[in-house]
Short mmCIF file of C-alpha atoms in Angstrom, two decimals:
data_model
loop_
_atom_site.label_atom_id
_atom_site.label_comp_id
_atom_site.label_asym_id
_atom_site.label_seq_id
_atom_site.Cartn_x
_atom_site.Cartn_y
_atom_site.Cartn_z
CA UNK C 953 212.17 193.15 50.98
CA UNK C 954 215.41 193.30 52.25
CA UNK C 955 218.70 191.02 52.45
CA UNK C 956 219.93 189.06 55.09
CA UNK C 957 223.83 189.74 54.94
CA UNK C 958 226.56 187.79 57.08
CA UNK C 959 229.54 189.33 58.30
CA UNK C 960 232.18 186.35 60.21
CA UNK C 961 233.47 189.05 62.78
CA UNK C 962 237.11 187.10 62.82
CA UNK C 963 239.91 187.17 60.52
CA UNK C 964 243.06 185.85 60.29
CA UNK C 965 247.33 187.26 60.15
CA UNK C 966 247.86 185.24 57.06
CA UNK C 967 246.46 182.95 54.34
CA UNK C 968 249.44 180.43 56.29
CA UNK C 969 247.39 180.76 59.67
CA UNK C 970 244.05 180.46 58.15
CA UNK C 971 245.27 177.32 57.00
CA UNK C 972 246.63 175.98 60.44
CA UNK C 973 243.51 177.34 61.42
CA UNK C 974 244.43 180.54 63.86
CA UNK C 975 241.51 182.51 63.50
CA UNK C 976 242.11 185.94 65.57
CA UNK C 977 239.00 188.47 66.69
CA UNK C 978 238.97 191.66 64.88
CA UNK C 979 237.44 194.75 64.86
CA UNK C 980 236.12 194.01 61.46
CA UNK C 981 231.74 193.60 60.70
CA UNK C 982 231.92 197.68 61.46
CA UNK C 983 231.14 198.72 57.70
CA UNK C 984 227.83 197.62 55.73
CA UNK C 985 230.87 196.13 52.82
CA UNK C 986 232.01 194.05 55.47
CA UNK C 987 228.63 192.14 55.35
CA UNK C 988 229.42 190.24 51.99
CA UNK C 989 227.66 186.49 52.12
CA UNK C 990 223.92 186.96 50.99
CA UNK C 991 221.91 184.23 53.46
CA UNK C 992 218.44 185.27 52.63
CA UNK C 993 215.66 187.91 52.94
CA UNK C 994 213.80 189.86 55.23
CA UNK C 995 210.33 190.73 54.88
CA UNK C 996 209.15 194.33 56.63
CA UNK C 997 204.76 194.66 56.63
CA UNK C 998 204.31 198.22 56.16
CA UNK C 999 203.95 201.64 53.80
CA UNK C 1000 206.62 202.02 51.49
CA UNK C 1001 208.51 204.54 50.41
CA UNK C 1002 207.91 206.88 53.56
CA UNK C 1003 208.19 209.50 51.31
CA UNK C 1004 204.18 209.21 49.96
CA UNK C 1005 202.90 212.96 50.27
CA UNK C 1006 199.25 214.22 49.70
CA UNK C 1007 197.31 217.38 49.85
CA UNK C 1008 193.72 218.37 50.55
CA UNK C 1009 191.83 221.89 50.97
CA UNK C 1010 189.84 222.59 54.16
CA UNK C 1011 186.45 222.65 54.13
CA UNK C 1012 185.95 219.76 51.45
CA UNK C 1013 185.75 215.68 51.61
CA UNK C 1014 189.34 214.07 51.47
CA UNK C 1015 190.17 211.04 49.31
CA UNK C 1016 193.96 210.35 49.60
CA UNK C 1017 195.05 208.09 46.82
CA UNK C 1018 197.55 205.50 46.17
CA UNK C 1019 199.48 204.51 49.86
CA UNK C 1020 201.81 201.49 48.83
CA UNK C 1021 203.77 198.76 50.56
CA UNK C 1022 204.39 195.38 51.37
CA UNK C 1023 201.35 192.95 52.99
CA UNK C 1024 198.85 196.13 53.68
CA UNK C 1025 196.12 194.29 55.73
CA UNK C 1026 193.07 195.38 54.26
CA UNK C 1027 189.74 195.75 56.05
CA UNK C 1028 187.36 192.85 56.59
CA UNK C 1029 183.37 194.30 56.76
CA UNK C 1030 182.87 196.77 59.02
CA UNK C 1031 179.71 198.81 60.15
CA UNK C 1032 177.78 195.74 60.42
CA UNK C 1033 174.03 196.40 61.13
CA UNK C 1034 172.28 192.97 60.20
CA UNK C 1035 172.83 189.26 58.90
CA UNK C 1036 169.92 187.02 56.75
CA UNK C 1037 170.01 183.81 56.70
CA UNK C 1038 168.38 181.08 54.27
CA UNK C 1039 167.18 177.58 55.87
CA UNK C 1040 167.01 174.17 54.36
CA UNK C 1041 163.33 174.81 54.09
CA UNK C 1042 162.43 170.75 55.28
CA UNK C 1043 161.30 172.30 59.10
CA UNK C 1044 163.04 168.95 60.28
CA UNK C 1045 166.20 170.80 60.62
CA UNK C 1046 165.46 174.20 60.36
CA UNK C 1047 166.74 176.84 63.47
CA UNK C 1048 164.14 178.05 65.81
CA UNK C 1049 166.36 180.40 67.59
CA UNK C 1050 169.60 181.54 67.56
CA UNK C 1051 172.03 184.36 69.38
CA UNK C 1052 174.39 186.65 67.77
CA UNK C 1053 177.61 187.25 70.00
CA UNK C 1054 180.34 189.53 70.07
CA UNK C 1055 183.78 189.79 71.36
CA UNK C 1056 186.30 193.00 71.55
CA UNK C 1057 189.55 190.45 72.47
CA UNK C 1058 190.02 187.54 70.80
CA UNK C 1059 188.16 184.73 68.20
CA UNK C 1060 187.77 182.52 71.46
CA UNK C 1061 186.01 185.21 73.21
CA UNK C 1062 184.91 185.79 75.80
CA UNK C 1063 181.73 186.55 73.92
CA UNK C 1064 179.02 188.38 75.28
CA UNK C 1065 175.40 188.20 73.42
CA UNK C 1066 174.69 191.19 70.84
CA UNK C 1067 170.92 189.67 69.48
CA UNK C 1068 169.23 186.64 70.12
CA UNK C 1069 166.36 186.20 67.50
CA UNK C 1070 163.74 184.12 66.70
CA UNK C 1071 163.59 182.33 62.90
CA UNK C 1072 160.60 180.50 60.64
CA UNK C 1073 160.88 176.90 60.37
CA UNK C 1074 159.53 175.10 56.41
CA UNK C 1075 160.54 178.31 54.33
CA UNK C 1076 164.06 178.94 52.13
CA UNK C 1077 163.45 182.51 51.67
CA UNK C 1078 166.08 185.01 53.00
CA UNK C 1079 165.18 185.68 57.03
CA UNK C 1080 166.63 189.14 58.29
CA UNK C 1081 167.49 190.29 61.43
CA UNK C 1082 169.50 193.74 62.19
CA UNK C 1083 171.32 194.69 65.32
CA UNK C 1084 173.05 197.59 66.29
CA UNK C 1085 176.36 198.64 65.26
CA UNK C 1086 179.73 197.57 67.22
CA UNK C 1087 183.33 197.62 66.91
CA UNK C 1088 183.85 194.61 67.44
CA UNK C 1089 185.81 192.65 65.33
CA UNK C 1090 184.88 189.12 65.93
CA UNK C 1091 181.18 187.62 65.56
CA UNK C 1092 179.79 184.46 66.54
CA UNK C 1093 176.14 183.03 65.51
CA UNK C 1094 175.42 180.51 67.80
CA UNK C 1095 172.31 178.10 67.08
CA UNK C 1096 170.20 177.49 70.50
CA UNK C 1097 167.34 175.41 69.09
CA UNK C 1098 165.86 173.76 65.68
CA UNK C 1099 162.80 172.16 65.03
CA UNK C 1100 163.76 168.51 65.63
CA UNK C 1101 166.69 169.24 68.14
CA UNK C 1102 168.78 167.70 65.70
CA UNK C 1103 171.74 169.67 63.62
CA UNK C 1104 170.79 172.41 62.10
CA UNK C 1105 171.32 172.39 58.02
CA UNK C 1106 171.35 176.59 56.61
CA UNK C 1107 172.27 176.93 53.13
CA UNK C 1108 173.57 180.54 53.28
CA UNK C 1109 174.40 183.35 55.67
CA UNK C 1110 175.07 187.19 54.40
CA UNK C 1111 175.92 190.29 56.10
CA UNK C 1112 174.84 193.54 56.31
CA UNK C 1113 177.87 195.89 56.15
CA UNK C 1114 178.14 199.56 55.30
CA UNK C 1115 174.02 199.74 54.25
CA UNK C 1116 174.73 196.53 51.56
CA UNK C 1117 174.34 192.85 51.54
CA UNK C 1118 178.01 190.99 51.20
CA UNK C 1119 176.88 187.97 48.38
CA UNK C 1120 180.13 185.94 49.74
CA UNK C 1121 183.23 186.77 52.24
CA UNK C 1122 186.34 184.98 51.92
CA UNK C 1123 187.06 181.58 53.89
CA UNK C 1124 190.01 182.72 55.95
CA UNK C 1125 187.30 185.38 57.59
CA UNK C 1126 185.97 182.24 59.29
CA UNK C 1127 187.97 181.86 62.39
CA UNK C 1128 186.41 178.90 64.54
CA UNK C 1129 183.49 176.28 63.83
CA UNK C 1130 181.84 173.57 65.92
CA UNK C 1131 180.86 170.09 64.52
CA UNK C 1132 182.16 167.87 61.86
CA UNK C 1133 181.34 168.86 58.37
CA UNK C 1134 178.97 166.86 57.01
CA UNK C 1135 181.36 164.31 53.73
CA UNK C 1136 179.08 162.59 51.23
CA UNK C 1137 179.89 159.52 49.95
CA UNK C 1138 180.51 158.49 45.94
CA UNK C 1139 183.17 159.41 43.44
CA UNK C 1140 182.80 163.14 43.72
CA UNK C 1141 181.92 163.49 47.78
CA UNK C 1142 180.68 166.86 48.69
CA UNK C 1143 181.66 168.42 52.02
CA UNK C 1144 179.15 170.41 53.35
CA UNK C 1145 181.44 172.62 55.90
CA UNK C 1146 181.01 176.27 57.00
CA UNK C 1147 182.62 177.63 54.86
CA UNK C 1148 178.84 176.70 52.03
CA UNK C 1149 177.41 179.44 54.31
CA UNK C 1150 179.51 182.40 52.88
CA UNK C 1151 180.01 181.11 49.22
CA UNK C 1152 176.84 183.08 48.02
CA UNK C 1153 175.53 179.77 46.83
CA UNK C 1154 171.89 178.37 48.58
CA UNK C 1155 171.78 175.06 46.47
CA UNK C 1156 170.13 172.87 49.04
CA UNK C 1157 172.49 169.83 47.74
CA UNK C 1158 175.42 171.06 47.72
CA UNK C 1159 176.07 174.13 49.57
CA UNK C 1160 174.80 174.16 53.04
CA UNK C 1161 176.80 173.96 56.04
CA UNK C 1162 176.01 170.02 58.25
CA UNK C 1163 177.75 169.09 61.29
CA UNK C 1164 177.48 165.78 62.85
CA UNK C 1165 178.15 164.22 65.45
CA UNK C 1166 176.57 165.85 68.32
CA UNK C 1167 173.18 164.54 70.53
CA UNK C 1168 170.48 166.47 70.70
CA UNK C 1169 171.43 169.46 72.39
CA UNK C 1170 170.97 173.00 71.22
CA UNK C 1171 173.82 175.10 71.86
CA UNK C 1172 176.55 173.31 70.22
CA UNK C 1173 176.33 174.37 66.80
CA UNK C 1174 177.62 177.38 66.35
CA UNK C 1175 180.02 179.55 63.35
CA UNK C 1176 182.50 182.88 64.48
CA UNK C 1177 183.95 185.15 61.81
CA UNK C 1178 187.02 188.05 62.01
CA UNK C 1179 185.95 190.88 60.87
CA UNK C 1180 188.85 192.51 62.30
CA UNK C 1181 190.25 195.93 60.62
CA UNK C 1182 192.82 196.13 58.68
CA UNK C 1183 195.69 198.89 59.11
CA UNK C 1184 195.26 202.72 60.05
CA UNK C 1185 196.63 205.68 59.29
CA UNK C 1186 195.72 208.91 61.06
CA UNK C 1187 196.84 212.20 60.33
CA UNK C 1188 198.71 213.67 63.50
CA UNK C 1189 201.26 216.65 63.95
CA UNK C 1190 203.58 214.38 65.09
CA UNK C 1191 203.20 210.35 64.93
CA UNK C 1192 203.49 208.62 67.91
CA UNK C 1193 201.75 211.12 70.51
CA UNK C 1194 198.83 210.99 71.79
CA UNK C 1195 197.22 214.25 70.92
CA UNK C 1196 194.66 214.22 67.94
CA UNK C 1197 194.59 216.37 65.46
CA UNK C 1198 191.00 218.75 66.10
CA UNK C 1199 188.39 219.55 63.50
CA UNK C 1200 188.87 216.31 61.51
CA UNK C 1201 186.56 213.38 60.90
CA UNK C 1202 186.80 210.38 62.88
CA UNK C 1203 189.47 212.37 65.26
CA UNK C 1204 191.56 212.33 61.70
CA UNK C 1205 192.02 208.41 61.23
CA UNK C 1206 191.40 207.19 58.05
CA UNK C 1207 189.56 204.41 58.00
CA UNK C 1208 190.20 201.94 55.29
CA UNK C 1209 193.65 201.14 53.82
CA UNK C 1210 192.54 198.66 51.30
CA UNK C 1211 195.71 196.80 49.73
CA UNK C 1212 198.75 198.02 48.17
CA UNK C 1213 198.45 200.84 46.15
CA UNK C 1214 195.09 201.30 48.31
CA UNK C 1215 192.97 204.50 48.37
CA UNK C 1216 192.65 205.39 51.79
CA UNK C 1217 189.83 207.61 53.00
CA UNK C 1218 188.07 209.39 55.52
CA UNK C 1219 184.05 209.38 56.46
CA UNK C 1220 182.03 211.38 54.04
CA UNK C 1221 182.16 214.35 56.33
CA UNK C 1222 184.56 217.49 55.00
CA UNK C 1223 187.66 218.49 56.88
CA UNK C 1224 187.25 221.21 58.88
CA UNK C 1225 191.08 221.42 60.51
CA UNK C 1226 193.41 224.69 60.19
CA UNK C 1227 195.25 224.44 57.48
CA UNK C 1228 199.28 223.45 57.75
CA UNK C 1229 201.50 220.41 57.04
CA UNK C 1230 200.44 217.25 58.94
CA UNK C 1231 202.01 213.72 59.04
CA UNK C 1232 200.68 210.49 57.37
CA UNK C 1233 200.92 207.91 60.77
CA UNK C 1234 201.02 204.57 59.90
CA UNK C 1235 199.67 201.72 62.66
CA UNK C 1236 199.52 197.69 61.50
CA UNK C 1237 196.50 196.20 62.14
CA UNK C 1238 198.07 193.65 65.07
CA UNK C 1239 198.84 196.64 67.58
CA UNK C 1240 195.20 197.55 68.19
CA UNK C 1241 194.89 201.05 66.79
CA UNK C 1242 192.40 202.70 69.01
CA UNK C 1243 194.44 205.58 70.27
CA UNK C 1244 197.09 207.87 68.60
CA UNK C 1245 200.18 206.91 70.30
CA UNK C 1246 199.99 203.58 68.56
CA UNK C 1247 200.64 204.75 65.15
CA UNK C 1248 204.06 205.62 64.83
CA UNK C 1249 205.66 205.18 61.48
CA UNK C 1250 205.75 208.44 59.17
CA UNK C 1251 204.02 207.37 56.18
CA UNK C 1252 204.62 210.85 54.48
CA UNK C 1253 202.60 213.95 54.96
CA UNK C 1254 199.41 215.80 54.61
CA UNK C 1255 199.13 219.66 52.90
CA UNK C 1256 195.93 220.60 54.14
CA UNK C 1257 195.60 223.60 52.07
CA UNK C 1258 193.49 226.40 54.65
CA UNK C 1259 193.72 229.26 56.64
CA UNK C 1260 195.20 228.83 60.35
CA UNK C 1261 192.52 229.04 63.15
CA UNK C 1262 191.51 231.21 65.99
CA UNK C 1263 191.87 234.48 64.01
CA UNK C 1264 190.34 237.20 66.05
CA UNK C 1265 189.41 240.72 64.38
CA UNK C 1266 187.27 243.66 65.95
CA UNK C 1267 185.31 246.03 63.50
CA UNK C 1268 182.95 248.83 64.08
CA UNK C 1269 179.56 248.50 63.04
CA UNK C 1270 178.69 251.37 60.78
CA UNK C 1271 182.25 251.91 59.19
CA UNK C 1272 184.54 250.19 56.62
CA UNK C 1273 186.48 247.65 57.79
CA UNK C 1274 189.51 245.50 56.44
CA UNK C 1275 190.38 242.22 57.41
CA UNK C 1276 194.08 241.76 56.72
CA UNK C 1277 197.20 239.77 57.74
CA UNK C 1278 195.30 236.49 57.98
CA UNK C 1279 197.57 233.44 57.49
CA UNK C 1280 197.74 229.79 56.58
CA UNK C 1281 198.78 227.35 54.31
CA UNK C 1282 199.18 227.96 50.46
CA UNK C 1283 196.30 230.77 50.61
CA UNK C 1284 196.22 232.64 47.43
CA UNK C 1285 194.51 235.66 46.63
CA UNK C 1286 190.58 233.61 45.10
CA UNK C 1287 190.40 232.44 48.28
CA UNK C 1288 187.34 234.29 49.70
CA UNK C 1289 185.70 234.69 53.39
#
């Protein structure tokens, strides 16, 4: 957080002409003391300090700990493979069939369909269907048909997301919804809007998602999330370029930064790069972060503790040899080949 300093630019000869209200440009407003009247704030989303430096060793899994700042987006769900859904059970408004849809631009769409399935009217058990993974970040289940053609009346939807069932997401991760909510009557009236589907409550009285309002016509009724990533940071030789960094997982971008004071980490795979002093690129999750150029403030920077690459030695079978003069980073003499 930072202030918001004002500086009037003018100044006048004398307290007499201030007064008679001569006010004469200057050359002043050129020094930060000049800036005295405190106005208000300024609020900069991003890693802080830029000073935040790590180390790993080559050849083993990478967990780098601890990257602060201010309003860190953090990850929604992400390898998505499957959804479940649990009906009202009556068959009179139970779905029939429904699509799952997909779109890589923006929560309006366009959408494009990823699964269309098939579900079992008169039963409240959990109904699964799995898909194939996307990177898309925003999902849309769109109900085609129910039993009665009436509105349809689910009590709970769950996700499938890195090989686990999410019990309840948070409301704001519902981006658009069709229908009115359903709005009891009584002292205590119970809405039943989407956001009952993702509350990991399936009481059929009071947490189900109900629109009204529409005739009888299926594909009307339908629910879109953002699952949208959060911020990046990839591990480049110099932020801001294109080039990757070789030999790393995920071409070297780690893939969760969680919240402030976050653990940030990389697949499950070991790092395999040469060994030397990398940067810490920082991208916000608003500028798209699918190639390398995009991330371009220094976070702080990497030791990756290994011995350079493309070492070449000849030896002659049948002899001693002796394998000298290799180099790296921070080698030390248990290091063994």
């Amino acid at each position: 957080t930072y202030r918001l300093c004002w500086c009037p630019g003018i100044e006048s000869s004398s307290n007499a002409s201030m007064a008679e209200g001569n006010l004469t440009a200057a050359s002043s407003c050129m020094r930060a003391g000049q800036f005295r009247v405190d106005f208000g704030s300024l609020d900069v989303a991003g890693p802080s300090p830029l000073e935040q430096h790590r180390t790993c060793i080559s050849g083993s899994t990478c967990q780098v700990d601890g990257i602060t700042g201010l309003h860190l987006s953090q990850d929604r769900l992400i390898e998505i493979t499957g959804l479940r859904i649990k009906q009202d059970g009556s068959g009179l408004f139970d779905i029939t069939r429904a699509a799952l849809q997909v779109s890589y631009h923006t929560q309006t769409g366009p959408f494009a369909n990823l699964e269309e399935f098939n579900l079992e009217p008169g039963t409240t058990e959990w109904q699964v269907v799995f898909f194939n993974m996307t990177t898309a970040p925003y999902y849309r289940l769109v109900i085609l048909e129910t039993t009665s053609g009436w509105q349809p009346k689910p009590r709970e939807l769950q996700w499938y997301s890195e090989e686990a069932w999410v019990d309840a997401i948070p409301v704001n991760w519902l981006s658009l919804t069709s229908g009115i909510p359903w709005k009891t009557f009584g002292s205590s009236p119970v809405v039943h809007g989407p956001e009952k589907l993702i509350d990991g409550d399936a009481d059929l009285l009071t947490s189900r998602w109900e629109a009204i309002g529409f005739p009888r016509w299926h594909g009307q009724w339908y629910v879109s999330f953002d699952f949208s990533f959060g911020d990046r940071v990839m591990i480049l030789d110099t932020c801001g370029t294109r080039g990757i960094t070789p030999r790393l997982p995920e071409a070297g971008s780690i893939r969760r930064i969680s919240a402030s004071g976050a653990t940030a980490t990389f697949s499950h795979a070991p790092l395999s790069a040469a060994g030397g002093l990398y940067k810490l690129c920082w991208c916000a999750r608003q500028h798209y972060c699918n190639t390398a150029d995009r991330y371009l403030t220094t976070v702080g920077s990497l030791t990756l503790v290994g011995p350079h690459q493309k070492h070449t030695r000849t030896c002659i079978s049948g002899r001693t040899c002796i394998i000298e003069d290799l180099s790296g980073q921070d080698l030390s003499d248990d290091n063994m080949i």
